[in-house]
Short mmCIF file of C-alpha atoms in Angstrom, two decimals:
data_model
loop_
_atom_site.label_atom_id
_atom_site.label_comp_id
_atom_site.label_asym_id
_atom_site.label_seq_id
_atom_site.Cartn_x
_atom_site.Cartn_y
_atom_site.Cartn_z
CA MET A 1 8.91 -150.84 -46.20
CA ARG A 2 9.47 -151.46 -42.49
CA TYR A 3 10.69 -149.00 -39.89
CA ASP A 4 14.08 -150.72 -39.68
CA GLU A 5 14.49 -150.21 -43.40
CA LEU A 6 14.18 -146.44 -43.18
CA CYS A 7 17.58 -145.25 -44.18
CA GLU A 8 19.18 -141.87 -43.61
CA THR A 9 22.35 -142.63 -45.54
CA VAL A 10 21.14 -143.29 -49.06
CA ALA A 11 19.63 -141.11 -51.75
CA PHE A 12 15.90 -141.72 -52.11
CA ASN A 13 15.79 -141.69 -55.90
CA SER A 14 17.45 -140.27 -58.99
CA HIS A 15 15.95 -136.81 -58.32
CA SER A 16 17.59 -136.64 -54.93
CA PRO A 17 20.55 -134.39 -54.13
CA GLY A 18 21.63 -137.10 -51.67
CA PRO A 19 20.92 -138.15 -48.10
CA VAL A 20 20.24 -135.45 -45.51
CA LYS A 21 23.42 -134.61 -43.64
CA PRO A 22 23.33 -133.91 -39.87
CA ASP A 23 24.49 -130.33 -40.24
CA GLU A 24 21.96 -129.44 -42.94
CA GLU A 25 19.52 -126.66 -42.16
CA LEU A 26 15.86 -127.53 -42.62
CA LEU A 27 12.74 -125.42 -42.98
CA ARG A 28 9.20 -126.08 -41.82
CA CYS A 29 6.50 -123.77 -43.10
CA GLY A 30 3.49 -122.75 -41.06
CA PHE A 31 0.89 -120.04 -40.83
CA HIS A 32 -0.58 -117.57 -38.43
CA PRO A 33 -3.17 -117.96 -36.97
CA GLU A 34 -3.67 -121.59 -38.00
CA ASN A 35 -0.60 -122.93 -36.22
CA PHE A 36 -0.59 -120.66 -33.18
CA ASP A 37 -2.01 -120.81 -29.69
CA SER A 38 -1.74 -117.62 -27.63
CA GLY A 39 1.26 -116.47 -29.61
CA GLU A 40 3.13 -119.79 -29.41
CA LEU A 41 3.41 -122.52 -32.02
CA ALA A 42 0.58 -125.03 -31.65
CA ALA A 43 0.79 -128.82 -31.76
CA ASN A 44 -1.11 -128.98 -35.04
CA ILE A 45 2.01 -127.93 -36.92
CA LEU A 46 3.21 -131.50 -36.28
CA PRO A 47 0.39 -133.93 -37.16
CA ILE A 48 0.80 -137.22 -35.27
CA GLU A 49 -0.23 -139.44 -38.16
CA HIS A 50 2.42 -137.90 -40.38
CA PHE A 51 5.14 -139.40 -38.21
CA LYS A 52 3.96 -142.91 -39.01
CA LEU A 53 5.46 -144.92 -41.82
CA LYS A 54 3.02 -145.46 -44.67
CA GLU A 55 3.05 -147.05 -48.08
CA PRO A 56 4.27 -145.63 -50.31
CA VAL A 57 6.92 -144.02 -48.15
CA GLU A 58 6.52 -140.77 -50.11
CA LYS A 59 3.22 -140.33 -48.27
CA SER A 60 4.97 -140.54 -44.90
CA GLY A 61 6.57 -138.00 -42.67
CA CYS A 62 6.34 -134.43 -41.57
CA SER A 63 7.47 -132.50 -44.63
CA VAL A 64 10.45 -130.16 -44.43
CA ASP A 65 12.57 -128.35 -46.99
CA ARG A 66 16.32 -128.69 -47.20
CA LEU A 67 17.63 -125.15 -47.24
CA ALA A 68 20.70 -125.99 -49.32
CA TYR A 69 18.52 -127.25 -52.18
CA SER A 70 15.67 -124.81 -51.90
CA ASN A 71 15.32 -121.30 -53.23
CA LEU A 72 13.20 -118.20 -52.93
CA GLU A 73 10.89 -118.93 -55.85
CA HIS A 74 10.20 -122.47 -54.74
CA VAL A 75 9.32 -121.60 -51.14
CA GLN A 76 7.42 -118.50 -52.19
CA LYS A 77 5.25 -120.46 -54.61
CA LYS A 78 4.65 -123.20 -52.08
CA LEU A 79 3.57 -120.76 -49.38
CA ARG A 80 1.34 -118.86 -51.76
CA ASP A 81 -0.36 -122.08 -52.92
CA LEU A 82 -0.87 -123.23 -49.35
CA ALA A 83 -2.21 -119.89 -48.18
CA GLU A 84 -4.81 -119.85 -50.93
CA ARG A 85 -6.30 -123.08 -49.64
CA ASN A 86 -7.24 -121.66 -46.26
CA PRO A 87 -6.98 -117.86 -46.42
CA ASN A 88 -8.80 -117.31 -43.13
CA GLY A 89 -6.32 -119.39 -41.18
CA ARG A 90 -3.30 -118.27 -43.15
CA GLU A 91 -2.98 -114.57 -42.89
CA LYS A 92 0.76 -114.65 -42.48
CA GLU A 93 3.35 -117.28 -43.31
CA ILE A 94 6.11 -118.23 -40.91
CA ILE A 95 9.17 -120.43 -41.38
CA ILE A 96 11.02 -122.36 -38.70
CA GLN A 97 14.67 -123.01 -39.43
CA PHE A 98 16.42 -125.80 -37.55
CA SER A 99 19.19 -128.31 -38.07
CA CYS A 100 18.72 -131.94 -38.98
CA ARG A 101 20.98 -132.84 -36.05
CA GLU A 102 18.52 -131.35 -33.53
CA ILE A 103 15.83 -133.76 -34.66
CA ARG A 104 18.10 -136.77 -34.88
CA GLU A 105 19.33 -136.14 -31.34
CA VAL A 106 15.86 -136.59 -29.84
CA ARG A 107 15.94 -139.86 -27.86
CA ASN A 108 13.16 -142.31 -27.09
CA GLU A 109 12.54 -144.34 -23.93
CA GLU A 110 15.28 -146.78 -24.96
CA ASN A 111 17.74 -143.90 -25.39
CA CYS A 112 17.76 -144.54 -29.14
CA GLN A 113 17.14 -142.10 -31.94
CA ALA A 114 13.42 -141.28 -31.85
CA PHE A 115 13.06 -139.84 -35.34
CA LYS A 116 14.72 -140.27 -38.69
CA VAL A 117 15.16 -137.44 -41.14
CA ILE A 118 15.13 -138.92 -44.60
CA ASP A 119 15.49 -137.58 -48.06
CA ILE A 120 12.22 -137.94 -49.99
CA ALA A 121 12.93 -135.97 -53.13
CA PHE A 122 10.33 -135.51 -55.83
CA GLU A 123 10.96 -134.63 -59.44
CA HIS A 124 9.20 -131.29 -58.86
CA ASP A 125 10.68 -130.77 -55.41
CA LYS A 126 14.25 -131.93 -54.92
CA SER A 127 14.53 -130.20 -51.56
CA HIS A 128 11.80 -132.28 -49.92
CA ALA A 129 12.69 -134.32 -46.84
CA ALA A 130 10.63 -135.79 -44.03
CA ILE A 131 10.73 -136.40 -40.29
CA ILE A 132 9.49 -139.94 -39.57
CA ALA A 133 9.27 -141.92 -36.34
CA ALA A 134 12.21 -144.31 -36.11
CA LYS A 135 9.95 -147.11 -34.91
CA GLU A 136 6.32 -147.81 -34.18
CA TYR A 137 5.10 -145.98 -31.07
CA LYS A 138 1.84 -145.75 -29.21
CA VAL A 139 -0.05 -142.58 -30.08
CA SER A 140 0.36 -141.14 -26.58
CA TYR A 141 4.12 -141.57 -26.88
CA LEU A 142 4.09 -139.89 -30.28
CA ARG A 143 2.35 -137.00 -28.53
CA LYS A 144 5.26 -136.76 -26.11
CA LEU A 145 7.78 -136.88 -28.95
CA ARG A 146 6.03 -134.21 -30.97
CA ASN A 147 6.04 -131.97 -27.91
CA ILE A 148 9.82 -132.36 -27.74
CA ILE A 149 10.12 -131.11 -31.32
CA LEU A 150 7.57 -128.41 -30.59
CA ASP A 151 9.72 -127.19 -27.69
CA ILE A 152 12.79 -127.13 -29.95
CA TRP A 153 10.93 -125.13 -32.56
CA ARG A 154 9.39 -122.75 -30.06
CA LYS A 155 12.89 -121.62 -29.10
CA LYS A 156 13.67 -120.69 -32.70
CA PRO A 157 12.98 -117.24 -34.07
CA LEU A 158 10.05 -117.30 -36.47
CA LYS A 159 11.31 -116.25 -39.87
CA THR A 160 9.92 -114.94 -43.11
CA ILE A 161 11.03 -115.76 -46.63
CA SER A 162 13.03 -112.55 -46.62
CA ASP A 163 14.83 -113.62 -43.46
CA ILE A 164 15.76 -116.95 -45.02
CA PHE A 165 16.74 -115.90 -48.51
CA GLY A 166 17.66 -112.29 -47.89
CA THR A 167 15.36 -111.02 -50.60
CA GLU A 168 12.19 -109.03 -50.59
CA THR A 169 9.14 -111.12 -51.30
CA ALA A 170 7.03 -110.42 -54.36
CA MET B 1 -51.54 -131.55 -14.96
CA MET B 2 -48.10 -130.51 -14.01
CA LEU B 3 -45.94 -127.51 -14.61
CA ALA B 4 -42.85 -128.27 -16.66
CA THR B 5 -40.00 -126.45 -18.31
CA TYR B 6 -39.20 -127.40 -21.89
CA THR B 7 -35.73 -126.71 -23.11
CA ASP B 8 -34.83 -127.18 -26.70
CA THR B 9 -31.73 -126.45 -28.69
CA THR B 10 -32.01 -125.21 -32.23
CA LEU B 11 -29.23 -124.82 -34.68
CA PHE B 12 -29.45 -121.54 -36.54
CA ALA B 13 -27.27 -121.10 -39.58
CA PRO B 14 -25.48 -117.76 -39.47
CA PRO B 15 -25.08 -115.79 -42.71
CA ILE B 16 -22.08 -116.90 -44.72
CA GLN B 17 -20.27 -113.61 -44.22
CA ALA B 18 -20.65 -114.11 -40.50
CA ILE B 19 -19.06 -117.54 -40.70
CA SER B 20 -16.20 -116.07 -42.65
CA THR B 21 -15.68 -113.37 -40.07
CA VAL B 22 -15.80 -115.77 -37.18
CA ALA B 23 -13.40 -118.17 -38.88
CA GLN B 24 -10.76 -115.46 -38.96
CA GLU B 25 -10.48 -115.52 -35.22
CA SER B 26 -7.40 -117.41 -34.08
CA SER B 27 -8.52 -118.12 -30.56
CA PRO B 28 -11.80 -117.76 -28.74
CA THR B 29 -10.01 -115.98 -25.95
CA GLU B 30 -8.81 -113.31 -28.38
CA MET B 31 -12.31 -112.51 -29.65
CA PRO B 32 -13.87 -109.29 -28.60
CA LEU B 33 -16.87 -109.69 -26.35
CA ALA B 34 -19.35 -108.68 -29.02
CA ARG B 35 -17.92 -111.22 -31.43
CA ARG B 36 -18.03 -113.96 -28.84
CA ALA B 37 -21.56 -113.03 -28.05
CA PHE B 38 -22.54 -113.23 -31.68
CA LEU B 39 -20.79 -116.56 -32.12
CA ALA B 40 -22.60 -118.16 -29.25
CA PHE B 41 -25.85 -116.66 -30.42
CA ALA B 42 -25.44 -117.81 -34.00
CA VAL B 43 -24.14 -121.31 -33.42
CA LEU B 44 -26.07 -122.41 -30.42
CA SER B 45 -29.21 -120.53 -29.72
CA THR B 46 -31.44 -122.04 -27.13
CA THR B 47 -35.00 -121.15 -26.53
CA VAL B 48 -36.58 -121.90 -23.25
CA SER B 49 -40.28 -121.96 -22.82
CA LEU B 50 -42.47 -122.45 -19.83
CA GLY B 51 -45.54 -124.53 -20.50
CA ILE B 52 -48.24 -126.67 -19.06
CA GLN B 53 -47.78 -130.39 -19.56
CA ALA B 54 -51.19 -132.03 -19.75
CA SER B 55 -49.95 -135.58 -19.62
CA ALA B 56 -47.27 -137.77 -21.19
CA ALA B 57 -49.77 -139.23 -23.63
CA ALA B 58 -50.98 -135.82 -24.77
CA GLN B 59 -47.45 -134.65 -25.48
CA PRO B 60 -46.16 -136.21 -28.72
CA GLU B 61 -42.64 -137.53 -28.47
CA THR B 62 -41.59 -135.51 -31.45
CA ALA B 63 -43.14 -132.29 -30.26
CA ARG B 64 -40.97 -129.21 -30.50
CA VAL B 65 -41.96 -125.88 -29.07
CA TYR B 66 -39.93 -123.09 -30.57
CA ILE B 67 -40.22 -119.55 -29.40
CA GLN B 68 -37.87 -117.11 -31.04
CA PRO B 69 -35.74 -115.24 -28.50
CA LEU B 70 -37.30 -111.86 -27.85
CA GLY B 71 -34.29 -110.41 -26.14
CA TRP B 72 -30.70 -111.08 -25.25
CA SER B 73 -31.68 -112.40 -21.85
CA GLN B 74 -33.28 -115.42 -23.48
CA THR B 75 -30.07 -116.71 -25.09
CA LEU B 76 -27.26 -118.65 -23.50
CA ASN B 77 -24.39 -116.83 -21.93
CA PRO B 78 -21.77 -116.27 -24.68
CA ASP B 79 -19.04 -116.13 -22.07
CA ARG B 80 -19.56 -119.75 -21.17
CA SER B 81 -16.36 -121.65 -21.96
CA ASP B 82 -18.15 -124.80 -23.04
CA LEU B 83 -20.16 -122.94 -25.69
CA ARG B 84 -17.07 -121.23 -27.02
CA LEU B 85 -15.28 -124.59 -27.27
CA ILE B 86 -18.19 -126.22 -29.05
CA ALA B 87 -18.42 -123.30 -31.46
CA ARG B 88 -14.71 -123.71 -32.17
CA ILE B 89 -15.07 -127.46 -32.74
CA ARG B 90 -17.96 -126.90 -35.17
CA GLU B 91 -15.97 -124.26 -36.99
CA LEU B 92 -13.17 -126.81 -37.49
CA GLY B 93 -15.80 -129.21 -38.76
CA THR B 94 -16.40 -126.94 -41.75
CA TYR B 95 -12.89 -127.56 -43.12
CA HIS B 96 -12.89 -129.65 -46.29
CA GLU B 97 -10.52 -132.37 -47.48
CA GLY B 98 -7.26 -130.85 -48.65
CA TRP B 99 -7.83 -127.78 -46.48
CA ASP B 100 -4.12 -127.41 -45.82
CA GLY B 101 -3.21 -127.31 -49.49
CA ARG B 102 -1.56 -130.73 -49.31
CA ASP B 103 -3.38 -133.90 -48.39
CA GLY B 104 -4.90 -132.40 -45.27
CA LYS B 105 -7.76 -134.51 -43.96
CA ALA B 106 -10.98 -132.96 -42.81
CA ALA B 107 -12.18 -133.92 -39.37
CA CYS B 108 -14.74 -136.70 -39.77
CA PRO B 109 -18.22 -136.21 -38.23
CA GLU B 110 -17.39 -138.78 -35.56
CA ALA B 111 -14.31 -136.82 -34.50
CA ILE B 112 -16.43 -133.68 -34.21
CA GLU B 113 -19.01 -135.50 -32.12
CA GLU B 114 -16.37 -137.04 -29.86
CA ALA B 115 -14.63 -133.72 -29.33
CA GLU B 116 -17.96 -132.09 -28.50
CA ALA B 117 -18.86 -134.86 -26.08
CA PHE B 118 -15.51 -134.48 -24.34
CA ALA B 119 -15.86 -130.70 -24.17
CA ARG B 120 -19.29 -131.09 -22.61
CA ALA B 121 -17.92 -133.56 -20.06
CA LEU B 122 -15.35 -131.08 -18.77
CA SER B 123 -16.37 -128.96 -15.82
CA LEU B 124 -14.77 -125.90 -17.34
CA GLU B 125 -15.60 -123.56 -14.53
CA GLU B 126 -13.13 -125.55 -12.47
CA MET B 127 -10.65 -126.42 -15.19
CA TYR B 128 -8.21 -124.83 -17.56
CA THR B 129 -9.60 -124.17 -21.02
CA PRO B 130 -7.85 -125.93 -23.91
CA TYR B 131 -6.77 -124.54 -27.24
CA ILE B 132 -8.53 -126.59 -29.91
CA SER B 133 -7.16 -127.03 -33.40
CA LEU B 134 -7.44 -129.25 -36.45
CA ALA B 135 -4.29 -131.03 -37.62
CA ALA B 136 -3.63 -132.13 -41.17
CA ASP B 137 -4.20 -135.76 -40.21
CA GLY B 138 -7.82 -135.03 -39.29
CA GLU B 139 -7.21 -134.88 -35.56
CA ILE B 140 -9.26 -132.53 -33.40
CA ASN B 141 -6.56 -131.62 -30.91
CA PHE B 142 -7.06 -130.29 -27.38
CA PHE B 143 -3.91 -128.64 -26.08
CA TRP B 144 -3.17 -127.19 -22.66
CA ASP B 145 0.10 -125.37 -22.09
CA ARG B 146 0.41 -123.20 -19.01
CA ASP B 147 2.49 -122.92 -15.87
CA GLY B 148 4.60 -125.92 -16.81
CA LEU B 149 1.58 -128.10 -17.52
CA ARG B 150 1.40 -129.67 -20.96
CA ILE B 151 -1.49 -131.84 -22.09
CA ASP B 152 -1.80 -133.06 -25.66
CA LEU B 153 -5.05 -134.92 -26.35
CA GLY B 154 -6.84 -135.73 -29.54
CA PHE B 155 -9.77 -137.30 -31.36
CA TYR B 156 -9.83 -139.05 -34.72
CA GLY B 157 -13.42 -140.30 -34.64
CA THR B 158 -12.48 -143.85 -33.68
CA GLY B 159 -14.47 -144.01 -30.45
CA VAL B 160 -11.33 -143.65 -28.38
CA TYR B 161 -8.82 -140.92 -27.61
CA SER B 162 -5.27 -140.66 -26.40
CA TYR B 163 -3.34 -138.16 -24.34
CA TYR B 164 0.04 -137.18 -23.01
CA ILE B 165 0.36 -135.23 -19.75
CA ARG B 166 3.49 -133.54 -18.44
CA LEU B 167 3.07 -131.83 -15.10
CA GLY B 168 5.11 -128.88 -13.93
CA ASN B 169 7.25 -131.21 -11.81
CA GLY B 170 8.16 -133.30 -14.86
CA GLN B 171 5.90 -136.22 -14.02
CA GLU B 172 4.37 -137.77 -17.12
CA TYR B 173 1.21 -139.75 -17.84
CA PHE B 174 0.18 -141.54 -21.00
CA GLY B 175 -3.25 -142.67 -22.10
CA ASP B 176 -4.19 -144.70 -25.18
CA ASP B 177 -7.49 -146.06 -26.46
CA ILE B 178 -9.56 -144.32 -23.80
CA ALA B 179 -13.24 -144.88 -24.58
CA ILE B 180 -15.21 -141.71 -25.23
CA SER B 181 -18.15 -143.30 -23.46
CA GLY B 182 -16.16 -143.97 -20.29
CA ASP B 183 -15.16 -141.75 -17.40
CA ILE B 184 -12.38 -139.24 -17.87
CA PRO B 185 -9.25 -140.76 -16.27
CA GLY B 186 -8.46 -139.42 -12.80
CA GLU B 187 -4.93 -138.36 -13.71
CA LEU B 188 -6.33 -136.22 -16.52
CA LEU B 189 -9.00 -134.64 -14.34
CA SER B 190 -6.42 -133.95 -11.63
CA ALA B 191 -4.06 -132.31 -14.07
CA LEU B 192 -6.82 -130.04 -15.36
CA GLN B 193 -7.98 -128.78 -12.00
CA ARG B 194 -7.09 -125.13 -11.66
CA ASP B 195 -6.22 -125.37 -8.00
CA ILE B 196 -3.91 -128.37 -8.33
CA VAL B 197 -1.49 -127.43 -11.07
#
């Protein structure tokens, strides 16, 4: 697949609930202290290489969850599994909630859409979507772009599962 | 005969429970003094001995003179920023493949070496100290974020590094494929100077 073939308007596969709409709310999971620097979100929550298009495309992108197709049990299990892999760096889980539109509105040097948010559903995870660079960029420019997203996310309140789903966690 | 000072650096492995305790620290700047002191002591302990050098021929090239530190005064200063950064980089080097629970890449040995070399090249007494982290793509990331200054710089073990600088006045600089072996670019050094930004 090429960058110009990345499509935001079609369902990825038969497991998909459909393309990601601009007004959809998305979730990015992170952990304290692993993803924090002096109390602020750190750049490592957005790995540069993840923005690049890879083959297969399922391996690409910065993973996010589509709130409309996610649920408490799914996110809870995911966070628990992730935390177990690096317990020292993952004392507390945090969730950033943002809209798809905010990411799609980020512009590049040509005043074009810098990122695409595409549906990449899996059979075991229908809510999965990904943020992918809309074209090939130099690494230094990807650093600039990730800092734009980082600034958007830093303005969001950090949430817990309870905040998102309104239920006490197990 | 001439009087010479031999300096040698020895890596001491701290007990596993000590590594675990140290790894829980989120930032070197948040560590209590005693913890920082221990970290520097455990990771990089240097012994310095004063000896008599008979001649170059009499001193084997592989000779090592180790004298265990007898007191605290014989170890390096744990408050030194460069030692704290190197300890942090080596801590990140202990992360294994899949460390993030997904497909998280471990930092390769070359990335660790490059990050260490860069940390050693910084004159930290005159510069802002970065926050260093490991990203899931295997990048050792150096990040500065203070007083409007933003610098995002990273190593993947490829022999080169890249950076993005945004100054407080909005001016931006980009650097790609900068050789580790070369000089640090002037725009980067300028941005890092405490008295400039």
